[in-house]
Amino acid sequence: MPQTPVPGPVTATSDPQDLIVVANRLPIEAVGEGPDMTWQRSPGGLVSALEPALQGARATWIGWSGHLSGSGEATPGLPEELDGLGIGEVPLTELDVHDYYEGLANGAIWPLYHDAVATPIYHRHEFERYVDVNRRFADVGAQSAPPNGVVWVHDYQLQLVPRLLREQRPDMRIGFFLHIPFPPVELFAQLPWRRQILEGLLGADLVGFQTVTSAQNFLSAVRRLLALRPGGDRVEVPETHGYRTVRVGSFPIGIDAKSFEALAMTPAVQARAREIRRELGDYPLIFLGVDRLDYTKGIDIRMRAFGEAVRDGILDADQVTMLQLAIPSRENVEEYRRIRDDVELVVGRVNGDLGRVGDPAIHYLRQAVSREELVAMYVAADALLVTPLRDGMNLVVKEYVACRTDNTGAVVLSEFTGAAQQLHDAFLVNPYDLDQLKRTLGAVATATPEELSERMEGLRTNVFEHDVDRWARSFLATLSGALT
Ligand code: ADQ
């Protein structure tokens, strides 16, 4: 446990503008090459989620630039500040990325936390590097934060950072949010470094999860593996002198629903949506899938169900088509190369069996597209298929709903997403049950416009009420109150 005194209550002198965000990646991207290269804020993602909280004088973001450092030197030309946001770089070498990010974070933690749907690989040298990199993030955080500053640490790559920060800076208020699920203790107990991870997280004043289930799983792990006795949403953590209270809660993340809606209504996006429908063959029923190409997303399962539903006559081949957009992801990790092969095998089989010249049954694109093109696809599609085997939340489903400005469209949603805890008006499915999935595709095809619009209305109310602004505000407000 930290060798530092237990901090007293945070006083009113803490400035809410002194927010330090610590996340694996900096929210910036390089534009241009060579001497002309400059940096700009990258659109979307966590940075837009935190925009309202970041607006203020002294917000700093700590993370990796994406540039591989030869031996720990800073990224050439990286600014110390961009559009009012302070930038604190943690340089990473190729070996760091290989062992900490691709290895421990994405080869061990990611699959374990997603119900071990792929086998987690535990390498001791990768954990050593994970500790080392987490320490470097914590060091930059400790150096950047003003007295009594608020620091918000994000996600599974940085679970040791809260405790490492507290050891150096007990004056700070520390929040941690996990974007992916926290698994049941029976699974978590596999992790050779389970104790270090739990103690790392308990360095925070507030530990936030996407769902109540994840928060409960964490509390059970604390009880079983650390022999502490959480009471309600609080854990009393023993310190050198007395105890320190850690709050645990669920904070389901949302999207900037209004900006998706506004983009969906622009004439350019509407025109592009009509064009996409034409390009897909003017079928009356267009199914859409949009995912990072990840084995947790159940992409192959939904395409198999679609193919079988057409083959079995549950869906009419003359009436339906499918568009699957997959963004390439983590291609240096073995399991990700495998899921690509699996997905492409299913696409090939379904199109081989059911396609016609110039008219495949599944249109498959493995590429990232612009926000405008993505929104045009959401507007063009009659139904969205979201079938992960496990997903912390899933933002794609919320984006689709926000874009259905005329209350049309349908959502087929896996029970195993965080989103399913909120979006009860979706057609909920167990993605492991192929027959149920096929029947649900049939139910979507035969639903009346009235049923669909009633469901969509319910979905939209939820997505607009629980937007990203509310998520960030409620986490930060709870963190502010966490020590009082
Ligand atoms: P992800 O696993 O990345 O996020 P998700 O929440 O669906 O999953 O977000 C994916 C994002 O990528 C969406 O904003 C989507 O629009 C975008 N995207 C996907 N395919 C794209 C493509 N081909 N082109 C362009 N954009 C594309 C993790 C967790 C989730 C959790 C989020 C946020 O795994 O469970 O919801 O963090 O906390």
XYZ file of C-alpha atoms and ligand atoms in Angstrom:
522
model
C 0.000 0.000 0.000
C 1.173 3.576 -0.620
C 3.599 4.940 1.929
C 1.969 8.351 1.881
C -0.294 10.050 4.394
C -4.026 9.721 3.834
C -5.207 12.904 2.098
C -7.731 15.025 3.901
C -10.928 16.261 2.278
C -10.354 18.297 -0.865
C -10.901 21.936 -0.077
C -12.846 24.515 -2.014
C -9.560 25.902 -3.347
C -9.271 23.054 -5.888
C -9.811 24.592 -9.304
C -12.168 22.494 -11.439
C -10.346 23.723 -14.512
C -7.177 21.935 -13.473
C -8.172 18.737 -15.220
C -5.542 16.247 -16.249
C -6.674 13.464 -18.584
C -4.449 10.397 -18.821
C -5.197 8.037 -21.709
C -3.107 5.726 -23.879
C -3.307 7.983 -26.958
C -3.074 11.738 -27.229
C -6.086 13.228 -29.051
C -3.945 14.620 -31.845
C -2.851 13.541 -35.307
C -0.068 14.528 -37.664
C -0.978 16.203 -40.945
C 1.425 16.495 -43.849
C 4.934 15.061 -44.048
C 8.556 16.069 -43.500
C 9.177 19.758 -42.804
C 5.528 20.605 -43.609
C 4.178 18.303 -40.937
C 1.897 19.900 -38.338
C -0.367 18.544 -35.622
C -4.102 18.932 -35.209
C -6.724 17.727 -32.743
C -8.083 14.382 -33.941
C -11.829 14.446 -34.450
C -14.253 12.341 -32.415
C -13.424 9.823 -29.708
C -12.696 10.583 -26.104
C -11.566 14.128 -26.809
C -14.994 15.237 -28.042
C -16.564 13.395 -25.125
C -14.536 15.458 -22.719
C -14.751 18.712 -24.688
C -17.118 20.469 -22.243
C -14.965 19.454 -19.277
C -11.795 20.464 -21.100
C -13.056 23.912 -21.981
C -11.250 26.042 -19.478
C -7.820 27.383 -18.907
C -5.739 24.551 -17.588
C -6.614 21.202 -19.101
C -3.762 18.859 -19.971
C -3.875 15.546 -21.806
C -1.218 12.936 -21.173
C -0.625 10.111 -23.628
C 1.385 8.611 -26.469
C 1.597 10.493 -29.780
C 1.516 7.379 -31.974
C 5.103 8.083 -33.118
C 7.650 5.351 -32.326
C 10.509 6.750 -30.299
C 13.997 5.288 -30.878
C 15.079 5.310 -27.246
C 12.567 7.360 -25.305
C 13.157 10.761 -26.915
C 10.183 13.081 -27.527
C 8.295 13.164 -30.843
C 9.973 15.813 -33.014
C 7.815 18.907 -33.436
C 5.111 17.835 -30.993
C 3.609 21.031 -29.523
C 3.304 21.550 -25.766
C -0.138 22.983 -26.301
C -2.767 22.676 -29.029
C -5.902 24.851 -29.213
C -5.680 25.573 -25.487
C -5.123 21.940 -24.471
C -1.817 21.166 -22.743
C -0.028 18.136 -24.208
C 2.036 15.836 -21.972
C 3.767 13.236 -24.086
C 4.772 9.770 -22.909
C 7.224 8.593 -25.605
C 6.994 4.872 -26.415
C 9.536 2.709 -28.226
C 8.724 -0.169 -30.560
C 9.450 -2.605 -27.735
C 7.112 -0.696 -25.375
C 4.305 -0.887 -27.915
C 4.991 -4.564 -28.573
C 5.029 -5.665 -24.913
C 2.795 -3.156 -23.114
C 0.161 -2.358 -25.755
C -0.009 -5.284 -28.176
C 1.124 -7.832 -25.598
C -0.176 -7.296 -22.086
C -3.026 -4.883 -22.859
C -4.369 -6.451 -26.051
C -3.091 -10.034 -25.803
C -3.936 -10.646 -22.119
C -6.259 -8.023 -20.562
C -8.530 -7.361 -23.575
C -9.510 -11.023 -24.168
C -9.717 -11.815 -20.421
C -12.018 -8.868 -19.765
C -14.217 -9.896 -22.735
C -15.139 -13.272 -21.216
C -11.967 -14.883 -22.616
C -13.675 -15.265 -26.015
C -10.093 -15.524 -27.299
C -7.460 -17.159 -25.102
C -5.555 -14.596 -23.012
C -1.771 -14.965 -23.245
C 0.167 -14.136 -20.086
C 3.854 -13.274 -20.484
C 5.777 -12.086 -17.426
C 8.147 -9.846 -19.380
C 5.109 -8.100 -20.921
C 3.699 -7.367 -17.486
C 7.071 -5.930 -16.437
C 6.870 -3.559 -19.404
C 3.231 -2.738 -18.553
C 4.373 -1.706 -15.057
C 7.217 0.336 -16.494
C 5.029 2.166 -19.038
C 2.277 2.783 -16.445
C 4.946 4.287 -14.195
C 6.028 6.660 -16.963
C 2.422 7.787 -17.520
C 2.069 8.353 -13.767
C 5.342 10.318 -13.635
C 4.232 12.715 -16.384
C 0.829 13.037 -14.670
C 2.421 13.801 -11.303
C 4.660 16.446 -12.866
C 1.821 18.088 -14.826
C -0.876 18.453 -12.200
C -1.177 21.600 -10.091
C -1.831 21.254 -6.327
C -5.186 19.599 -5.628
C -5.691 19.010 -9.349
C -8.216 16.531 -10.690
C -6.881 13.692 -12.798
C -9.005 11.341 -14.883
C -7.278 8.121 -15.983
C -8.778 6.046 -18.793
C -8.961 2.396 -19.624
C -7.394 -1.015 -19.412
C -3.937 -0.017 -20.625
C -3.391 2.158 -17.523
C -4.855 0.275 -14.561
C -1.771 0.735 -12.383
C -1.633 4.496 -12.895
C -4.069 5.532 -10.101
C -1.954 3.984 -7.351
C 1.354 5.064 -8.888
C 0.018 8.620 -9.074
C -1.241 8.588 -5.505
C 2.175 7.473 -4.239
C 3.673 10.646 -5.672
C 0.770 13.053 -5.341
C -1.623 12.266 -2.493
C -3.075 15.777 -2.821
C -4.731 15.004 -6.153
C -8.249 13.776 -6.754
C -7.950 10.705 -8.962
C -10.711 9.167 -11.087
C -10.449 6.034 -13.229
C -12.892 4.896 -15.918
C -12.811 1.466 -17.572
C -14.254 1.558 -21.108
C -14.399 -2.233 -21.449
C -16.225 -4.745 -19.219
C -14.794 -5.866 -15.877
C -15.145 -9.669 -15.898
C -16.674 -11.959 -13.259
C -14.199 -12.803 -10.493
C -14.049 -16.460 -11.625
C -12.406 -15.240 -14.837
C -10.464 -12.305 -13.407
C -8.857 -14.660 -10.884
C -6.837 -16.211 -13.773
C -4.746 -13.089 -14.086
C -1.306 -13.741 -12.589
C -1.138 -10.055 -11.597
C -4.688 -9.757 -10.265
C -3.584 -8.283 -6.956
C -1.420 -5.586 -8.522
C -4.249 -4.603 -10.886
C -6.846 -4.347 -8.095
C -4.471 -2.369 -5.892
C -3.598 -0.163 -8.860
C -7.252 0.681 -9.461
C -7.930 1.257 -5.768
C -5.382 4.073 -5.876
C -8.239 6.143 -7.339
C -10.887 8.021 -5.337
C -13.533 6.945 -7.850
C -13.470 3.843 -10.073
C -16.125 3.997 -12.811
C -17.489 1.265 -15.075
C -19.905 1.128 -18.011
C -22.473 -1.066 -16.229
C -23.685 -2.000 -12.771
C -22.622 -5.601 -13.503
C -19.006 -4.572 -14.139
C -18.976 -2.481 -10.951
C -20.327 -5.454 -8.994
C -17.763 -7.793 -10.568
C -15.015 -5.416 -9.445
C -16.379 -5.240 -5.892
C -16.587 -9.055 -5.761
C -12.970 -9.312 -6.915
C -11.900 -6.837 -4.226
C -13.775 -8.879 -1.624
C -12.524 -12.282 -2.748
C -8.970 -11.517 -3.795
C -7.956 -8.685 -1.450
C -10.072 -9.753 1.522
C -11.497 -6.246 1.867
C -15.145 -5.688 2.810
C -16.831 -3.230 0.455
C -19.984 -1.667 1.875
C -22.426 -0.615 -0.851
C -20.476 1.386 -3.410
C -17.560 2.139 -1.095
C -14.331 0.322 -0.296
C -12.311 1.301 2.757
C -8.691 0.807 1.727
C -6.127 0.462 4.532
C -3.360 3.068 4.412
C -0.373 3.725 6.666
C -2.573 5.817 8.941
C -6.185 4.655 8.894
C -8.355 4.091 5.871
C -9.105 5.853 2.613
C -12.533 5.617 0.950
C -12.795 4.587 -2.703
C -16.133 5.032 -4.498
C -17.189 2.552 -7.191
C -19.976 3.259 -9.667
C -21.463 2.760 -13.106
C -21.344 5.611 -15.634
C -22.657 4.390 -19.012
C -20.920 6.376 -21.736
C -22.985 8.143 -24.402
C -22.343 9.981 -27.656
C -22.709 13.579 -28.813
C -26.174 12.711 -30.114
C -27.036 16.224 -31.276
C -23.996 16.507 -33.524
C -24.767 13.130 -35.179
C -28.377 14.191 -35.665
C -27.366 17.552 -37.144
C -24.955 15.890 -39.579
C -27.586 13.315 -40.580
C -29.979 16.120 -41.543
C -27.585 18.007 -43.829
C -28.594 17.944 -47.527
C -25.173 16.549 -48.517
C -25.486 13.545 -46.178
C -29.121 12.941 -47.193
C -28.104 12.980 -50.868
C -25.191 10.637 -50.224
C -27.524 8.277 -48.309
C -29.849 8.076 -51.335
C -26.850 7.429 -53.547
C -25.621 4.615 -51.256
C -29.044 2.950 -51.474
C -28.864 3.127 -55.264
C -25.313 1.765 -55.286
C -26.437 -1.147 -53.128
C -29.104 -2.053 -55.720
C -32.149 -0.211 -54.366
C -33.179 -3.122 -52.158
C -36.119 -2.352 -49.849
C -34.315 -3.751 -46.775
C -30.665 -2.888 -46.164
C -28.903 -4.397 -43.133
C -25.779 -2.623 -41.876
C -22.888 -3.640 -39.613
C -20.154 -1.193 -38.475
C -17.318 -2.320 -36.221
C -13.638 -2.296 -35.534
C -12.457 -5.613 -36.962
C -12.307 -7.309 -33.556
C -13.110 -10.880 -32.495
C -15.356 -9.597 -29.689
C -17.779 -7.933 -32.129
C -19.434 -11.088 -33.530
C -19.080 -9.926 -37.156
C -18.736 -13.429 -38.592
C -21.732 -14.672 -36.576
C -24.099 -12.012 -37.905
C -23.006 -12.597 -41.501
C -23.511 -16.337 -41.119
C -26.994 -15.695 -39.690
C -27.791 -13.339 -42.585
C -26.593 -15.912 -45.150
C -28.580 -18.743 -43.537
C -31.707 -16.579 -43.196
C -31.601 -15.852 -46.940
C -30.842 -19.475 -47.825
C -33.702 -20.744 -45.631
C -36.191 -18.208 -47.011
C -36.577 -16.352 -43.680
C -35.375 -13.328 -45.635
C -36.371 -12.867 -49.271
C -33.251 -12.729 -51.460
C -34.948 -10.232 -53.802
C -35.716 -7.871 -50.942
C -32.564 -7.716 -48.802
C -28.883 -6.929 -48.911
C -26.192 -6.319 -46.322
C -23.359 -3.797 -45.949
C -20.590 -4.577 -43.475
C -18.016 -1.898 -42.702
C -14.998 -3.045 -40.701
C -12.220 -0.736 -39.618
C -8.782 -2.455 -39.528
C -7.566 -2.802 -35.953
C -4.525 -4.101 -33.971
C -3.182 -6.045 -36.923
C 0.081 -6.909 -35.169
C -1.820 -9.102 -32.705
C -2.213 -12.716 -33.894
C -5.903 -13.115 -32.937
C -6.793 -10.063 -35.023
C -5.240 -11.551 -38.142
C -7.278 -14.682 -37.481
C -10.622 -12.867 -37.104
C -9.970 -11.091 -40.389
C -9.522 -14.456 -42.084
C -12.651 -15.837 -40.390
C -14.782 -12.865 -41.439
C -13.513 -12.922 -45.000
C -14.142 -16.668 -45.250
C -17.793 -16.160 -44.298
C -18.196 -13.234 -46.740
C -16.702 -15.375 -49.517
C -18.949 -18.342 -48.729
C -22.175 -16.337 -48.470
C -21.434 -14.395 -51.654
C -20.313 -17.537 -53.452
C -23.588 -19.266 -52.607
C -26.073 -16.394 -52.808
C -24.537 -13.578 -54.861
C -25.309 -12.709 -58.470
C -23.115 -11.112 -61.119
C -22.511 -7.521 -60.003
C -24.749 -8.056 -56.976
C -23.132 -9.673 -53.922
C -25.341 -10.648 -50.972
C -22.906 -8.979 -48.530
C -21.010 -5.814 -49.430
C -17.885 -5.941 -47.284
C -15.566 -2.953 -46.833
C -12.470 -3.236 -44.652
C -11.605 0.420 -44.270
C -12.085 3.498 -42.132
C -14.490 6.045 -43.595
C -15.061 9.720 -42.833
C -17.670 10.802 -40.286
C -19.886 12.123 -43.161
C -19.745 8.823 -45.064
C -20.442 6.838 -41.874
C -23.471 8.974 -41.059
C -24.731 8.624 -44.655
C -24.545 4.838 -44.193
C -26.524 5.097 -40.943
C -29.153 7.170 -42.772
C -29.225 4.743 -45.710
C -29.622 1.519 -43.694
C -33.015 0.113 -42.655
C -31.593 -1.988 -39.838
C -28.362 -2.089 -37.836
C -26.890 -5.397 -36.659
C -24.811 -5.169 -33.464
C -23.926 -8.672 -32.277
C -20.854 -8.595 -29.998
C -20.051 -11.575 -27.807
C -19.148 -8.979 -25.185
C -18.802 -5.185 -25.425
C -18.284 -2.552 -22.714
C -20.932 -0.257 -24.199
C -20.951 -0.044 -28.059
C -21.194 3.449 -29.465
C -22.126 2.405 -33.010
C -25.666 1.536 -31.934
C -26.102 4.937 -30.298
C -24.725 6.723 -33.370
C -27.186 4.897 -35.645
C -30.128 5.768 -33.397
C -29.104 9.443 -33.255
C -29.073 9.533 -37.077
C -32.621 8.109 -37.480
C -34.194 11.540 -37.387
C -37.523 10.357 -38.882
C -37.963 7.530 -36.318
C -37.523 4.810 -38.964
C -35.028 1.963 -38.803
C -34.455 -0.999 -36.513
C -31.706 -2.186 -34.192
C -30.745 -5.810 -33.532
C -28.594 -5.688 -30.401
C -26.623 -8.308 -28.485
C -27.617 -8.792 -24.843
C -23.912 -8.854 -24.028
C -23.266 -5.181 -24.759
C -23.406 -2.468 -22.125
C -25.837 -0.677 -24.459
C -28.383 -3.485 -24.025
C -28.725 -2.437 -20.363
C -30.149 0.867 -21.582
C -31.693 0.259 -25.004
C -34.597 -2.006 -24.117
C -36.486 -1.061 -27.296
C -33.946 -2.803 -29.512
C -34.529 -6.344 -30.843
C -32.323 -8.011 -28.216
C -30.518 -11.232 -29.169
C -28.157 -13.824 -27.790
C -25.472 -13.846 -30.519
C -24.477 -17.404 -29.630
C -27.982 -18.563 -30.630
C -27.838 -18.559 -34.427
C -31.452 -19.704 -34.835
C -32.747 -16.921 -32.610
C -30.616 -14.440 -34.543
C -32.082 -15.685 -37.853
C -35.629 -15.483 -36.483
C -34.928 -11.934 -35.279
C -33.768 -10.883 -38.749
C -37.102 -12.260 -39.993
C -38.978 -10.342 -37.282
C -37.293 -7.104 -38.365
C -38.256 -7.788 -42.002
C -41.929 -8.303 -41.109
C -42.358 -5.681 -38.361
C -44.930 -2.982 -39.066
C -43.751 0.616 -39.557
C -45.752 1.517 -36.409
C -43.879 -1.014 -34.249
C -40.531 0.122 -35.614
C -41.223 3.785 -35.069
C -42.464 3.165 -31.535
C -39.280 1.263 -30.746
C -37.101 3.932 -32.382
C -38.778 6.670 -30.391
C -37.875 4.858 -27.172
C -34.306 4.319 -28.352
C -33.887 7.965 -29.330
C -35.198 9.246 -26.008
C -32.602 7.159 -24.232
C -29.668 8.069 -26.485
C -30.396 11.813 -26.331
C -30.992 11.812 -22.555
C -27.888 9.801 -21.706
C -25.456 11.627 -23.948
C -21.732 12.017 -23.562
C -21.985 15.375 -21.886
C -24.078 13.860 -19.124
C -21.580 10.998 -18.778
C -18.564 13.295 -18.336
C -20.401 15.671 -16.020
C -21.760 12.946 -13.794
C -18.367 11.211 -13.493
C -16.566 14.458 -12.661
C -19.284 15.598 -10.253
C -19.109 12.262 -8.403
C -15.327 12.537 -8.339
C -15.564 16.044 -6.895
C -17.810 14.732 -4.154
C -15.875 11.498 -3.683
C -13.781 12.684 -0.756
C -16.293 14.810 1.018
P -14.707 0.194 -29.415
O -14.460 -1.243 -29.090
O -13.798 0.785 -30.420
O -14.710 1.110 -28.087
P -17.406 1.286 -30.156
O -17.954 1.788 -28.885
O -18.422 0.651 -31.028
O -16.257 0.218 -29.946
O -16.751 2.488 -30.940
C -16.254 2.334 -32.242
C -16.122 3.711 -32.896
O -15.416 3.564 -34.125
C -17.477 4.330 -33.225
O -17.450 5.693 -32.884
C -17.595 4.140 -34.739
O -18.298 5.177 -35.392
C -16.160 4.111 -35.204
N -16.010 3.234 -36.387
C -16.184 1.900 -36.427
N -15.954 1.431 -37.671
C -15.615 2.500 -38.432
C -15.221 2.659 -39.804
N -15.099 1.637 -40.657
N -14.932 3.915 -40.229
C -15.013 4.959 -39.374
N -15.369 4.864 -38.080
C -15.652 3.652 -37.606
C -14.417 0.866 -26.687
C -15.243 -0.241 -26.026
C -16.719 0.030 -26.247
C -17.092 1.415 -25.700
C -16.139 2.480 -26.222
C -16.356 3.824 -25.524
O -14.875 -1.514 -26.560
O -17.506 -0.981 -25.604
O -18.401 1.737 -26.129
O -14.784 2.103 -26.009
O -16.287 3.702 -24.138
